[in-house]
Coordinates of C-alpha atoms in Angstrom, one line a residue:
M1 CA -20.3 -34.0 6.5
T2 CA -21.7 -34.0 3.0
F3 CA -23.4 -36.3 0.5
A4 CA -21.1 -36.5 -2.5
V5 CA -22.2 -37.6 -6.0
P6 CA -19.9 -38.4 -8.9
F7 CA -21.7 -36.8 -11.8
D8 CA -21.2 -37.4 -15.5
G9 CA -24.6 -36.4 -16.8
T10 CA -25.9 -40.0 -17.3
E11 CA -29.4 -40.9 -16.2
L12 CA -28.2 -42.9 -13.3
A13 CA -25.8 -40.1 -12.2
E14 CA -28.8 -37.7 -12.3
A15 CA -30.9 -40.2 -10.3
A16 CA -28.1 -40.5 -7.7
L17 CA -28.0 -36.7 -7.5
V18 CA -31.7 -36.4 -7.0
R19 CA -31.6 -39.2 -4.4
A20 CA -28.8 -37.5 -2.5
V21 CA -30.9 -34.3 -2.4
E22 CA -33.9 -36.2 -1.2
Y23 CA -31.9 -37.9 1.6
G24 CA -30.0 -34.7 2.3
N25 CA -33.2 -32.7 2.8
A26 CA -34.5 -35.4 5.2
L27 CA -31.2 -35.5 7.1
D28 CA -30.1 -31.9 6.7
E29 CA -27.0 -32.7 4.9
P30 CA -25.5 -30.7 2.0
V31 CA -24.8 -32.2 -1.4
A32 CA -21.8 -31.9 -3.6
A33 CA -21.6 -33.1 -7.2
V34 CA -18.1 -33.9 -8.5
T35 CA -17.0 -34.4 -12.1
V36 CA -13.8 -35.3 -13.9
V37 CA -13.7 -34.2 -17.5
P38 CA -10.9 -35.8 -19.6
E39 CA -10.2 -33.5 -22.6
R40 CA -10.5 -36.4 -25.1
K41 CA -13.1 -36.8 -27.8
R42 CA -13.3 -40.6 -27.3
Y43 CA -14.3 -40.2 -23.6
A44 CA -16.8 -37.4 -24.5
R45 CA -18.5 -39.7 -27.1
E46 CA -18.6 -42.6 -24.6
K47 CA -20.3 -40.3 -22.1
G48 CA -22.7 -38.9 -24.6
W49 CA -21.3 -35.4 -24.2
I50 CA -20.8 -35.2 -28.0
D51 CA -22.6 -37.3 -30.7
D52 CA -20.2 -38.2 -33.4
E53 CA -16.5 -38.3 -34.3
D54 CA -16.8 -35.2 -36.5
E55 CA -18.3 -33.0 -33.8
S56 CA -15.9 -30.7 -32.0
F57 CA -15.4 -31.1 -28.3
D58 CA -15.7 -27.9 -26.4
V59 CA -14.6 -28.8 -22.9
E60 CA -15.9 -25.6 -21.4
A61 CA -19.3 -26.0 -22.9
V62 CA -19.5 -29.6 -21.6
I63 CA -18.6 -28.4 -18.1
E64 CA -21.2 -25.7 -18.3
R65 CA -23.9 -28.1 -19.4
L66 CA -23.0 -30.5 -16.5
R67 CA -23.0 -27.5 -14.1
D68 CA -26.4 -26.4 -15.4
R69 CA -27.9 -29.9 -15.1
V70 CA -26.6 -30.2 -11.5
H71 CA -28.2 -26.9 -10.6
A72 CA -31.4 -27.8 -12.4
L73 CA -31.7 -31.0 -10.4
A74 CA -30.2 -29.8 -7.2
P75 CA -30.2 -26.0 -6.9
S76 CA -28.5 -26.0 -3.5
A77 CA -25.8 -28.5 -4.4
T78 CA -22.2 -27.4 -5.0
F79 CA -20.5 -28.4 -8.3
E80 CA -16.8 -29.1 -8.5
Y81 CA -14.9 -30.4 -11.5
E82 CA -11.5 -31.2 -12.7
R83 CA -10.2 -31.1 -16.2
I84 CA -7.5 -33.5 -17.2
R85 CA -5.7 -33.6 -20.5
E86 CA -5.0 -37.4 -20.8
F87 CA -7.5 -40.2 -21.3
P88 CA -6.4 -42.4 -18.3
P89 CA -7.7 -45.8 -17.4
E90 CA -11.0 -45.9 -15.4
E91 CA -9.1 -46.5 -12.2
R92 CA -7.2 -43.2 -12.6
I93 CA -10.5 -41.3 -13.3
A94 CA -12.0 -43.0 -10.2
D95 CA -9.0 -41.8 -8.1
L96 CA -9.6 -38.2 -9.3
V97 CA -13.4 -38.4 -8.6
E98 CA -12.6 -39.8 -5.2
R99 CA -10.1 -37.1 -4.4
L100 CA -12.7 -34.4 -5.4
A101 CA -15.4 -36.2 -3.2
L102 CA -13.0 -36.5 -0.3
R103 CA -12.5 -32.7 -0.3
H104 CA -16.1 -32.5 0.9
D105 CA -15.6 -35.0 3.8
P106 CA -18.5 -37.1 2.6
S107 CA -20.4 -39.3 5.0
V108 CA -22.0 -41.0 2.0
V109 CA -21.2 -41.1 -1.7
F110 CA -24.3 -41.6 -3.9
L111 CA -23.2 -43.6 -6.9
G112 CA -25.4 -44.0 -9.9
S113 CA -24.3 -47.3 -11.5
D114 CA -25.9 -50.5 -12.8
N115 CA -22.5 -52.3 -12.5
V116 CA -21.2 -51.7 -8.9
G117 CA -21.9 -54.5 -6.4
R118 CA -22.5 -57.3 -8.9
V119 CA -20.6 -60.5 -8.4
V120 CA -19.0 -59.9 -11.8
T121 CA -18.1 -56.3 -12.3
P122 CA -16.6 -54.8 -15.5
L123 CA -13.1 -53.6 -15.2
T124 CA -14.0 -50.4 -17.0
S125 CA -16.3 -49.1 -14.2
V126 CA -15.3 -45.9 -12.4
G127 CA -17.9 -46.7 -9.8
V128 CA -16.2 -50.0 -8.8
H129 CA -13.1 -48.1 -7.8
V130 CA -15.0 -45.2 -6.1
A131 CA -17.1 -47.7 -4.1
A132 CA -14.0 -49.5 -2.9
E133 CA -13.0 -46.5 -0.6
R134 CA -13.6 -47.3 3.0
S135 CA -13.7 -43.8 4.5
Y136 CA -17.4 -43.3 3.5
D137 CA -20.5 -45.3 3.0
V138 CA -21.7 -45.9 -0.5
F139 CA -25.4 -45.6 -1.6
I140 CA -25.7 -47.3 -5.0
V141 CA -28.5 -46.0 -7.2
R142 CA -29.5 -48.6 -9.8
Q143 CA -33.0 -47.5 -10.6
L144 CA -34.2 -44.1 -11.9
S145 CA -37.3 -44.2 -9.7
P146 CA -36.9 -43.7 -5.9
P147 CA -37.4 -46.2 -3.2
G148 CA -40.4 -45.9 -0.9
V149 CA -39.0 -44.3 2.2
D150 CA -41.5 -42.3 4.2
A151 CA -39.1 -39.7 5.5
V152 CA -37.8 -39.0 2.0
E153 CA -39.8 -36.7 -0.2
A154 CA -39.4 -37.8 -3.8
H155 CA -38.8 -35.0 -6.4
T156 CA -41.5 -36.3 -8.7
E157 CA -40.7 -33.6 -11.3
F158 CA -37.5 -35.5 -12.0
Y159 CA -39.0 -38.9 -12.5
R160 CA -40.8 -39.9 -15.7
E161 CA -44.4 -41.0 -14.9
D162 CA -43.9 -44.6 -16.2
E163 CA -40.8 -45.0 -13.9
A164 CA -42.3 -43.3 -10.8
T165 CA -45.4 -45.6 -10.9
G166 CA -43.4 -48.7 -11.5

C-alpha cells in the first residue's frame, strides 16, 4: 500500500505531500505524488504555473518544476505525471488523477483542499471527484500547519514559523 498525493504545486498540495510523508514515516508507508498537466495556457495560469497570458507555456519545464518541488519536500516519494492535450472539465482531470493514484494501490489519498467536504462544494473542484472514490481513505489537508499527533514528526523546515506556532 501507498499514500498517494494529487500534486499541482499549490500550497495545500505541498502541505498534503508533507503530511503524507510525516504519516508515511510513522507508519512505514511509501508516498507517491501524482500530477496531471493539461497542455493549455488557461489551466497553467489558473494553477500559477505561468503568470500572464503573454508568457509562453513550456510544459516540460512545468513538469520538471513540479518534480523538483516534490523531491525537495519528499525526497523518497515517487513522482508520476500525465500530460494531456485537451483542457477537460475538472471531473475528467480528477478521473486521470485518480487513475494515476490507483496505480500505486493507495491505502490513503492525502488531498490538499479547502473545498472538499464542505456542505456546499464548488463544481470545479478536482478534489471533490477524487475524494468520492471508495477504494481508499481520504485524508483532507485544509491547513498548512500540521496537527498535533505525537507519533508524527512534523517537518518544521516546511512550515512557516507563523503557521507552525498557530
